[in-house]
PDB file of C-alpha atoms in Angstrom:
ATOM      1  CA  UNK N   1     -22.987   2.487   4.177  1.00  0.00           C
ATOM      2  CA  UNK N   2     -20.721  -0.471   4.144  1.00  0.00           C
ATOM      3  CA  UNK N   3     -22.592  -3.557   5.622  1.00  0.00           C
ATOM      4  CA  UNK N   4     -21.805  -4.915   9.311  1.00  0.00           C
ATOM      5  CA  UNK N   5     -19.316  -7.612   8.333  1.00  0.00           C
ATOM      6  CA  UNK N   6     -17.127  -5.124   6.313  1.00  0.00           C
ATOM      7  CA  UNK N   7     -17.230  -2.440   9.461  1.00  0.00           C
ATOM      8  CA  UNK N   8     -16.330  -4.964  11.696  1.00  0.00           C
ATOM      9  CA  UNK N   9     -13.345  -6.788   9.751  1.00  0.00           C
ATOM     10  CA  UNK N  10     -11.774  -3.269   9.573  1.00  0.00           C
ATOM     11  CA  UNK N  11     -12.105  -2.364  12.947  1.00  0.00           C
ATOM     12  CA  UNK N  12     -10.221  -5.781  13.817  1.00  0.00           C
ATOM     13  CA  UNK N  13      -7.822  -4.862  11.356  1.00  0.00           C
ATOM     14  CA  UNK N  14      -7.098  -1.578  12.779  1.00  0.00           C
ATOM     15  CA  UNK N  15      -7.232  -3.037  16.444  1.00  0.00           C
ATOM     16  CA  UNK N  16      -4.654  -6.062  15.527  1.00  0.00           C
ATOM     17  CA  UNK N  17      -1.443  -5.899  17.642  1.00  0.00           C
ATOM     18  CA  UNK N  18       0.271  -8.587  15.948  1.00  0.00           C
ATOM     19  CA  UNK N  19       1.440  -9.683  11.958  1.00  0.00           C
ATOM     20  CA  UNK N  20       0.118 -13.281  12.431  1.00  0.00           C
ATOM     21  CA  UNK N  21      -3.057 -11.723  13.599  1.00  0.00           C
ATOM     22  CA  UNK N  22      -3.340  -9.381  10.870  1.00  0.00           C
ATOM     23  CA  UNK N  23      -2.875 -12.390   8.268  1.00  0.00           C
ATOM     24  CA  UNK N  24      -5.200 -14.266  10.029  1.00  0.00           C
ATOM     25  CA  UNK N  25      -7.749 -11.893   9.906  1.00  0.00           C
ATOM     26  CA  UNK N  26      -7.019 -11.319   5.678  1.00  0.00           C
ATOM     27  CA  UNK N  27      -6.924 -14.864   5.434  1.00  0.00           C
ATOM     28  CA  UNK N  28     -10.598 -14.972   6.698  1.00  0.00           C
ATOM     29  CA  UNK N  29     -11.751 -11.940   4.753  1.00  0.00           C
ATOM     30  CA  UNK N  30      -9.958 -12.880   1.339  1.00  0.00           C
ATOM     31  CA  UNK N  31     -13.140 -14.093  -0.071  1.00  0.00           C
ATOM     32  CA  UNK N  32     -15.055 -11.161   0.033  1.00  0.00           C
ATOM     33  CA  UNK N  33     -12.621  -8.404   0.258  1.00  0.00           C
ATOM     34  CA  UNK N  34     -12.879  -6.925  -3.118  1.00  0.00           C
ATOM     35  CA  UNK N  35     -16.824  -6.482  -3.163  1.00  0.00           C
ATOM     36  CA  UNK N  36     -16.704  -5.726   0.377  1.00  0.00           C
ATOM     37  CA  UNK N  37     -14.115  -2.408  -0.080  1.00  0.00           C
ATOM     38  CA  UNK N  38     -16.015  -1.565  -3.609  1.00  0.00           C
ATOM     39  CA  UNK N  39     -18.834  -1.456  -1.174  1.00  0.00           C
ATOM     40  CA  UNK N  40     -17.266   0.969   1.072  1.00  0.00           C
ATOM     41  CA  UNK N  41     -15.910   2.924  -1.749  1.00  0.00           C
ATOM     42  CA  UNK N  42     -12.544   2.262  -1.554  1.00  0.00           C
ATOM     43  CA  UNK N  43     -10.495   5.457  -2.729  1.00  0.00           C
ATOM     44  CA  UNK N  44      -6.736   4.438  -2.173  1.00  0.00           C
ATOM     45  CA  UNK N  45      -6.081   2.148  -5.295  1.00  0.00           C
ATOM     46  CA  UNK N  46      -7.398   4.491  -7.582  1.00  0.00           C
ATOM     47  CA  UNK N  47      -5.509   7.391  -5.719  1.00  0.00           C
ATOM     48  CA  UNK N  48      -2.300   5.843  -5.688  1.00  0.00           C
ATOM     49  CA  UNK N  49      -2.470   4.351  -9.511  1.00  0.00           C
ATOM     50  CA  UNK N  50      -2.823   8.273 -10.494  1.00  0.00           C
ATOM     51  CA  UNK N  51      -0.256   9.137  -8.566  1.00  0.00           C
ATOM     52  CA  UNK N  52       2.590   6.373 -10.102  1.00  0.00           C
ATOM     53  CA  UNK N  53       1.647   7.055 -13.412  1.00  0.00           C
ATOM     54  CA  UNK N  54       1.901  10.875 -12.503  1.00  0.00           C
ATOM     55  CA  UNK N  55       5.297  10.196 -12.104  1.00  0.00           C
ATOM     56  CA  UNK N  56       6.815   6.854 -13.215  1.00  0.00           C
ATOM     57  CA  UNK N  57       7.366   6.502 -17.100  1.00  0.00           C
ATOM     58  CA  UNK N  58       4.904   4.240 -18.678  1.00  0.00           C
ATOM     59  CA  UNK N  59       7.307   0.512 -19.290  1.00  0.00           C
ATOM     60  CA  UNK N  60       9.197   1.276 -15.859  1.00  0.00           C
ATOM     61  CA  UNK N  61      10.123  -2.301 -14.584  1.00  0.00           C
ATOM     62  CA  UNK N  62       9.930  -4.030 -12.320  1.00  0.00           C
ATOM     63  CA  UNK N  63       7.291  -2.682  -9.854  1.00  0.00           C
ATOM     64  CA  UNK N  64       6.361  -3.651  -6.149  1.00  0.00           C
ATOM     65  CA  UNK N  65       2.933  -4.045  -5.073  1.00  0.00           C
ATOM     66  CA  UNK N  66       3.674  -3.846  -1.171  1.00  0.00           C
ATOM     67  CA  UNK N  67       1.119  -4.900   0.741  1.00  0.00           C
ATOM     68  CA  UNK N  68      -1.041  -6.119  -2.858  1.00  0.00           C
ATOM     69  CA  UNK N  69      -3.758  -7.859  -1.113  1.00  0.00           C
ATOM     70  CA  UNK N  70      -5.997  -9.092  -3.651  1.00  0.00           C
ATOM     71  CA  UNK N  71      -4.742  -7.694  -6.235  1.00  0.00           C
ATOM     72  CA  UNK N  72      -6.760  -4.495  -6.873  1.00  0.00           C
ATOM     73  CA  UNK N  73      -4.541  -2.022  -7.996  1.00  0.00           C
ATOM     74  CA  UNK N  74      -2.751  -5.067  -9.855  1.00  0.00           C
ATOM     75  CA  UNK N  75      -5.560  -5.510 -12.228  1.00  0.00           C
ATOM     76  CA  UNK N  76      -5.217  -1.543 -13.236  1.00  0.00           C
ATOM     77  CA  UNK N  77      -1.328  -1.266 -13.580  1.00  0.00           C
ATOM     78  CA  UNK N  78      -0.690  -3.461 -16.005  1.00  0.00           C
ATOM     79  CA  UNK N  79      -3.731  -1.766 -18.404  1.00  0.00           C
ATOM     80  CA  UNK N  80      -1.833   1.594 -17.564  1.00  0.00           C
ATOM     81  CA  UNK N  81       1.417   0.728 -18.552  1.00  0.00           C
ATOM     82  CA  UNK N  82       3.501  -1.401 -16.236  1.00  0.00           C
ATOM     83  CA  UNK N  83       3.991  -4.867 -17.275  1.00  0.00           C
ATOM     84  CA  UNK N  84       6.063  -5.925 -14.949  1.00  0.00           C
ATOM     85  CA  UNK N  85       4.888  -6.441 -11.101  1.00  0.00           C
ATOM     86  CA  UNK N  86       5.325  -8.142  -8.502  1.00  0.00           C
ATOM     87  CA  UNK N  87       3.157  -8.423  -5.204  1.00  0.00           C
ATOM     88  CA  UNK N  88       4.054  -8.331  -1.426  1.00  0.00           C
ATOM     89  CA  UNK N  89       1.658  -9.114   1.312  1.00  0.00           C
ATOM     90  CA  UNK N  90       1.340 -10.861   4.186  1.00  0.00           C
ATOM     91  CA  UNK N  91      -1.812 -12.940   3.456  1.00  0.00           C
ATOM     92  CA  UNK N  92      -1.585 -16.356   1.844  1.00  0.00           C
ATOM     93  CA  UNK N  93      -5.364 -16.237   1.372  1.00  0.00           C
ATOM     94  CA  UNK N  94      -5.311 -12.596  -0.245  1.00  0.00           C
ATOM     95  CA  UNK N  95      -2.390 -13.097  -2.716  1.00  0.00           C
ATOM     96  CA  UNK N  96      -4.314 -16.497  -3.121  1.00  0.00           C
ATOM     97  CA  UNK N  97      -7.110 -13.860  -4.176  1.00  0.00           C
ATOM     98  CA  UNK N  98      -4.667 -12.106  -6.324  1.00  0.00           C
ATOM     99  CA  UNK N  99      -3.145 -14.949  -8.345  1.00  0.00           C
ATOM    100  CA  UNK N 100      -6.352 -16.083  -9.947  1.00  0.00           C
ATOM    101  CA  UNK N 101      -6.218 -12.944 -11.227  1.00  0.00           C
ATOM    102  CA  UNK N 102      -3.049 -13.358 -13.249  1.00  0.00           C
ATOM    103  CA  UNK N 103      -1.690  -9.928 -13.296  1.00  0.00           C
ATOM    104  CA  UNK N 104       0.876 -10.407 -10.960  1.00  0.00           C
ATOM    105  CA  UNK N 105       4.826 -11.470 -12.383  1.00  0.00           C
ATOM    106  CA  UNK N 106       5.703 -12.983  -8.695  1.00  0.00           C
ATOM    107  CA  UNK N 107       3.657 -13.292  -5.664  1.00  0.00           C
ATOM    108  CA  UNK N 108       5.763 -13.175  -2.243  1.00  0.00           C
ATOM    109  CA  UNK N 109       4.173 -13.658   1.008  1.00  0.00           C
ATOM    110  CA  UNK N 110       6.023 -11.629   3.716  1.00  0.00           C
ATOM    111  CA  UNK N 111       5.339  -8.872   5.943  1.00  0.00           C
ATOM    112  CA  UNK N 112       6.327  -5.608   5.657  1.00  0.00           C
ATOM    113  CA  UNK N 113       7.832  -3.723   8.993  1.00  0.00           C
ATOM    114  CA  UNK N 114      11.719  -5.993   9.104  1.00  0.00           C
ATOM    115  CA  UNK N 115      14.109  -6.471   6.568  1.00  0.00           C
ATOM    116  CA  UNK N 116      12.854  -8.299   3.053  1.00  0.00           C
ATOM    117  CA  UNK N 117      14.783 -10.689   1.062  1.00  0.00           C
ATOM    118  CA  UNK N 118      15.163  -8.260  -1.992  1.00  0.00           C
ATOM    119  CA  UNK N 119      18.344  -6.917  -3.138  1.00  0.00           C
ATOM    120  CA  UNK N 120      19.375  -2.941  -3.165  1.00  0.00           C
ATOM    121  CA  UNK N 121      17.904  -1.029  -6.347  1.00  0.00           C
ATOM    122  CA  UNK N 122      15.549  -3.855  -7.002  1.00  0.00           C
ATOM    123  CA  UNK N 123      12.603  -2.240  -8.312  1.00  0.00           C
ATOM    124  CA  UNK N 124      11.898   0.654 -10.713  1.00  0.00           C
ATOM    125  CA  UNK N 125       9.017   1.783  -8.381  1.00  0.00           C
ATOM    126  CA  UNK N 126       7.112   0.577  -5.610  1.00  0.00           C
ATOM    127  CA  UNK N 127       3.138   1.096  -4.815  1.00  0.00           C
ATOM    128  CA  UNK N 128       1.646   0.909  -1.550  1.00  0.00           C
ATOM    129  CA  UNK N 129      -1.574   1.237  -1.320  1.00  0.00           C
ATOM    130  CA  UNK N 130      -3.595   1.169   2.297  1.00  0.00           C
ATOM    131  CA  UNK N 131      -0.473  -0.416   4.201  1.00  0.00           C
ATOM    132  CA  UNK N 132       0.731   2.588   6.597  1.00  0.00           C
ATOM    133  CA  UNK N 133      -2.673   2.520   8.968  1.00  0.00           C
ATOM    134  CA  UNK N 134      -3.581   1.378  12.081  1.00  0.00           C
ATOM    135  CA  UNK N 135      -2.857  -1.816  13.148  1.00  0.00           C
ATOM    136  CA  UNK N 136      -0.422  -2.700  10.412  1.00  0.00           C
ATOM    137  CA  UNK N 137       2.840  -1.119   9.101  1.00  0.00           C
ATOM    138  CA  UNK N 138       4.229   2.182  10.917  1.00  0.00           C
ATOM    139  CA  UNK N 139       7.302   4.608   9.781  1.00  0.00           C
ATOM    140  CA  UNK N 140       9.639   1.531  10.357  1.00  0.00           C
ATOM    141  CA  UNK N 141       8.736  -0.049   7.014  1.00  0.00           C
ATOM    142  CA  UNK N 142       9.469   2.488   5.059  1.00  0.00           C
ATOM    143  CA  UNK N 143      13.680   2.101   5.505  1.00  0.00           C
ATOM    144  CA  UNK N 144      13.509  -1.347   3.365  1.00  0.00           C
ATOM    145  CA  UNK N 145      11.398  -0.130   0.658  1.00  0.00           C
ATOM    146  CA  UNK N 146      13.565   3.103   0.312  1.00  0.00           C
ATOM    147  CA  UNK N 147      16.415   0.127   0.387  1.00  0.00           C
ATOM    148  CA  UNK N 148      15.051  -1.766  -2.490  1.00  0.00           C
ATOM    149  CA  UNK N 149      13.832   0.928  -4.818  1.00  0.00           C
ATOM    150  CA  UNK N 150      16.769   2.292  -7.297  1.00  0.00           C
ATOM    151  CA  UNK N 151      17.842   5.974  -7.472  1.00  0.00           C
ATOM    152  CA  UNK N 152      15.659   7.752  -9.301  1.00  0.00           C
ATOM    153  CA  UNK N 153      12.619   5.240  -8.560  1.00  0.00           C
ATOM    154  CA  UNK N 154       9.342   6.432  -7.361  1.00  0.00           C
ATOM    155  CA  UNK N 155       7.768   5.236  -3.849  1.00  0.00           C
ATOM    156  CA  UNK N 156       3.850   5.912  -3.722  1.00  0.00           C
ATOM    157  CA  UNK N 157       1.800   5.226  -0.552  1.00  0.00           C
ATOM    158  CA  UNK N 158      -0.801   6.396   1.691  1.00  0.00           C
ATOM    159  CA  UNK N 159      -0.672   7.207   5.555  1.00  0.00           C
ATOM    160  CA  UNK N 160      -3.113   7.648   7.932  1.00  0.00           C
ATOM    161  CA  UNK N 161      -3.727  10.548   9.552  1.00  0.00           C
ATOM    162  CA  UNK N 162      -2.948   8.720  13.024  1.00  0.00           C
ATOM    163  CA  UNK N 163       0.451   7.418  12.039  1.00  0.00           C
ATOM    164  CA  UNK N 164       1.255  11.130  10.119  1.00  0.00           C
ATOM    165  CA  UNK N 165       0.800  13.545  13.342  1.00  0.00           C
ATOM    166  CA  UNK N 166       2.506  10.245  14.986  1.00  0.00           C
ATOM    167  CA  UNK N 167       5.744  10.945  13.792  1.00  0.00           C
ATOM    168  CA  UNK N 168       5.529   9.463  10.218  1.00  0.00           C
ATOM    169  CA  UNK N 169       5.726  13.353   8.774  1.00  0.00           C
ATOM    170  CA  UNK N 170       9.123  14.422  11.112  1.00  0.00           C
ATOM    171  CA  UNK N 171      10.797  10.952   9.766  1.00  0.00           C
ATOM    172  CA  UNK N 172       9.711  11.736   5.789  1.00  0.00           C
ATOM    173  CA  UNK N 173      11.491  15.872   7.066  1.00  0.00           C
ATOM    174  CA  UNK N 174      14.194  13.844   8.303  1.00  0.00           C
ATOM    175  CA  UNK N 175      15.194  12.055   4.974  1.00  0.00           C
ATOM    176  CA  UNK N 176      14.537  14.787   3.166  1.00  0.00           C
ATOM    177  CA  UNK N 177      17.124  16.974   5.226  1.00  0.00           C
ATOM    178  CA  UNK N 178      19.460  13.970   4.642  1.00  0.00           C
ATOM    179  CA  UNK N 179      19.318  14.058   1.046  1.00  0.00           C
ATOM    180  CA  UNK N 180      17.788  10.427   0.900  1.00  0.00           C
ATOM    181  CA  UNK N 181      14.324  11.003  -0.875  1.00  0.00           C
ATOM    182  CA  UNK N 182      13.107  13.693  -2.334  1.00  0.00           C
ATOM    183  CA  UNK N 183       8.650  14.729  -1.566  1.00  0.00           C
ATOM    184  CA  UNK N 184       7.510  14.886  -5.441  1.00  0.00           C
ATOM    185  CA  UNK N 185       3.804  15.246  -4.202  1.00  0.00           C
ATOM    186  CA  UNK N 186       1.591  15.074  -1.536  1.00  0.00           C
ATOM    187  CA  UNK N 187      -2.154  14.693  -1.424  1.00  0.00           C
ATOM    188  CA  UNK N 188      -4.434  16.844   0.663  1.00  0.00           C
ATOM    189  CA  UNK N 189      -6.109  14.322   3.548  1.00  0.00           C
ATOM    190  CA  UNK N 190      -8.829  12.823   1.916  1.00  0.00           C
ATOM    191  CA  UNK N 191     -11.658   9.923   3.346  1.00  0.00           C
ATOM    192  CA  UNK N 192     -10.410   6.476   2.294  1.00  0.00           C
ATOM    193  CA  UNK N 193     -13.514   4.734   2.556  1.00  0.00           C
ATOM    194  CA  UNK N 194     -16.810   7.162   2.410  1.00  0.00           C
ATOM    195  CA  UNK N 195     -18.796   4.378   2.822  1.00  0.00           C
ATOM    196  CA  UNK N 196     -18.156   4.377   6.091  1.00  0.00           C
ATOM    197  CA  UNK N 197     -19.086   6.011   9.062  1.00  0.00           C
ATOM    198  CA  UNK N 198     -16.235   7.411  10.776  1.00  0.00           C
ATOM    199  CA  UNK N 199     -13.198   7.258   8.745  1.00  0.00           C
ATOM    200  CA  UNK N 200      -9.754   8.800   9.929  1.00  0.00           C
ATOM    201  CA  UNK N 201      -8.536  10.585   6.600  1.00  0.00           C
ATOM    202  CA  UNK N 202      -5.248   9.667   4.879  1.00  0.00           C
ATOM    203  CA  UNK N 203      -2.985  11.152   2.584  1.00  0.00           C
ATOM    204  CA  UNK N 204      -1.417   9.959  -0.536  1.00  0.00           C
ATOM    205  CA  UNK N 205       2.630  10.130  -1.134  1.00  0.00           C
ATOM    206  CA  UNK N 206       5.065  10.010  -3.397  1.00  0.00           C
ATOM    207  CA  UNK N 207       8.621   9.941  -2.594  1.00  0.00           C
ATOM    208  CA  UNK N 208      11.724  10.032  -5.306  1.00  0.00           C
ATOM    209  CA  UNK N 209      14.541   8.206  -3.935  1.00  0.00           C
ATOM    210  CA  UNK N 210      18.052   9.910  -4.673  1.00  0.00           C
TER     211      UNK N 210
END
């Protein structure tokens, strides 16, 4: 069982309302967010790395980390393959985390959920890892990363259960019946965190944008 300080910086995570309260909150926990998730088991890095290199060519550059936090998926992608990434989140104190890490071409602190500063076709692939959950991005961030992800490029993220039965799975039906991704795989819901008590299972993702 994770200890009480990691159970109850989730639950404020999950219970945030706000973006500046949800950086606040990673700014606080940056220091011991890596031992603290280990602790809890942490399944959605590992998850989504399989995933990506299931189905983005090994060399594929550049890559988004959206929503990178400290970095630990980062440390993994470049040994599999993927030289090239950059990292999105909306922590100063977690990508803080993240650079001393050096795996990381770019570090840009912004919040997913409203447009980014990116250009169209940007990135060869984008990872997102633990993002679409309570209290932090919903269906509406998804537009922009379809937006900045070339044809052809690979999307990979996980949604909670909450946010899927919410509406997220009707708006991935929708853009599939539009033609403007294409479901490569999806994960049977599995426990993100077995470490602790409780946990709302999630699902991992991977969209191919046409």
């Amino acid at each position: 069982m994770a200890d009480r300080k990691n159970k109850g910086a989730l639950a404020a995570a999950y219970a945030a309302k706000r973006p500046e309260e949800v950086a606040a909150l990673y700014d606080r926990w940056s220091d011991t967010y890596d031992a603290d998730m280990s602790a809890a088991g942490y399944r959605h890095p590992t998850i989504c790395l399989a995933l990506l290199a299931r189905h983005l060519p090994r060399g594929a550059a550049p890559l988004l980390d959206a929503g990178a936090g400290t970095g630990l998926i980062g440390e993994w992608l470049k040994i599999a393959g993927y030289p090239q990434v950059e990292a999105l989140d909306i922590s100063e104190g977690m990508l803080a985390q993240a650079a001393r890490k050096g795996v990381y071409s770019a570090l840009h602190c912004l919040a997913l959920g409203g447009p980014l500063p990116f250009a169209d076709d940007a990135y060869a692939g984008i990872i997102s890892a633990g993002v679409f959950t309570s209290g932090h991005v919903g269906a509406e961030g998804l537009d922009e990363l379809i937006r900045i992800c070339r044809p052809g490029g690979i999307i990979v993220l996980t949604v909670k259960n909450t946010l899927w039965d919410a509406g997220f799975s009707a708006g991935i039906a929708d853009l599939e019946a539009k033609g403007v991704v294409t479901r490569a795989e999806e994960t049977s819901p599995y426990v993100s965190m077995p470490g602790e008590a409780d946990t709302v299972p999630s699902r991992g993702l991977v969209l191919r944008v046409n």
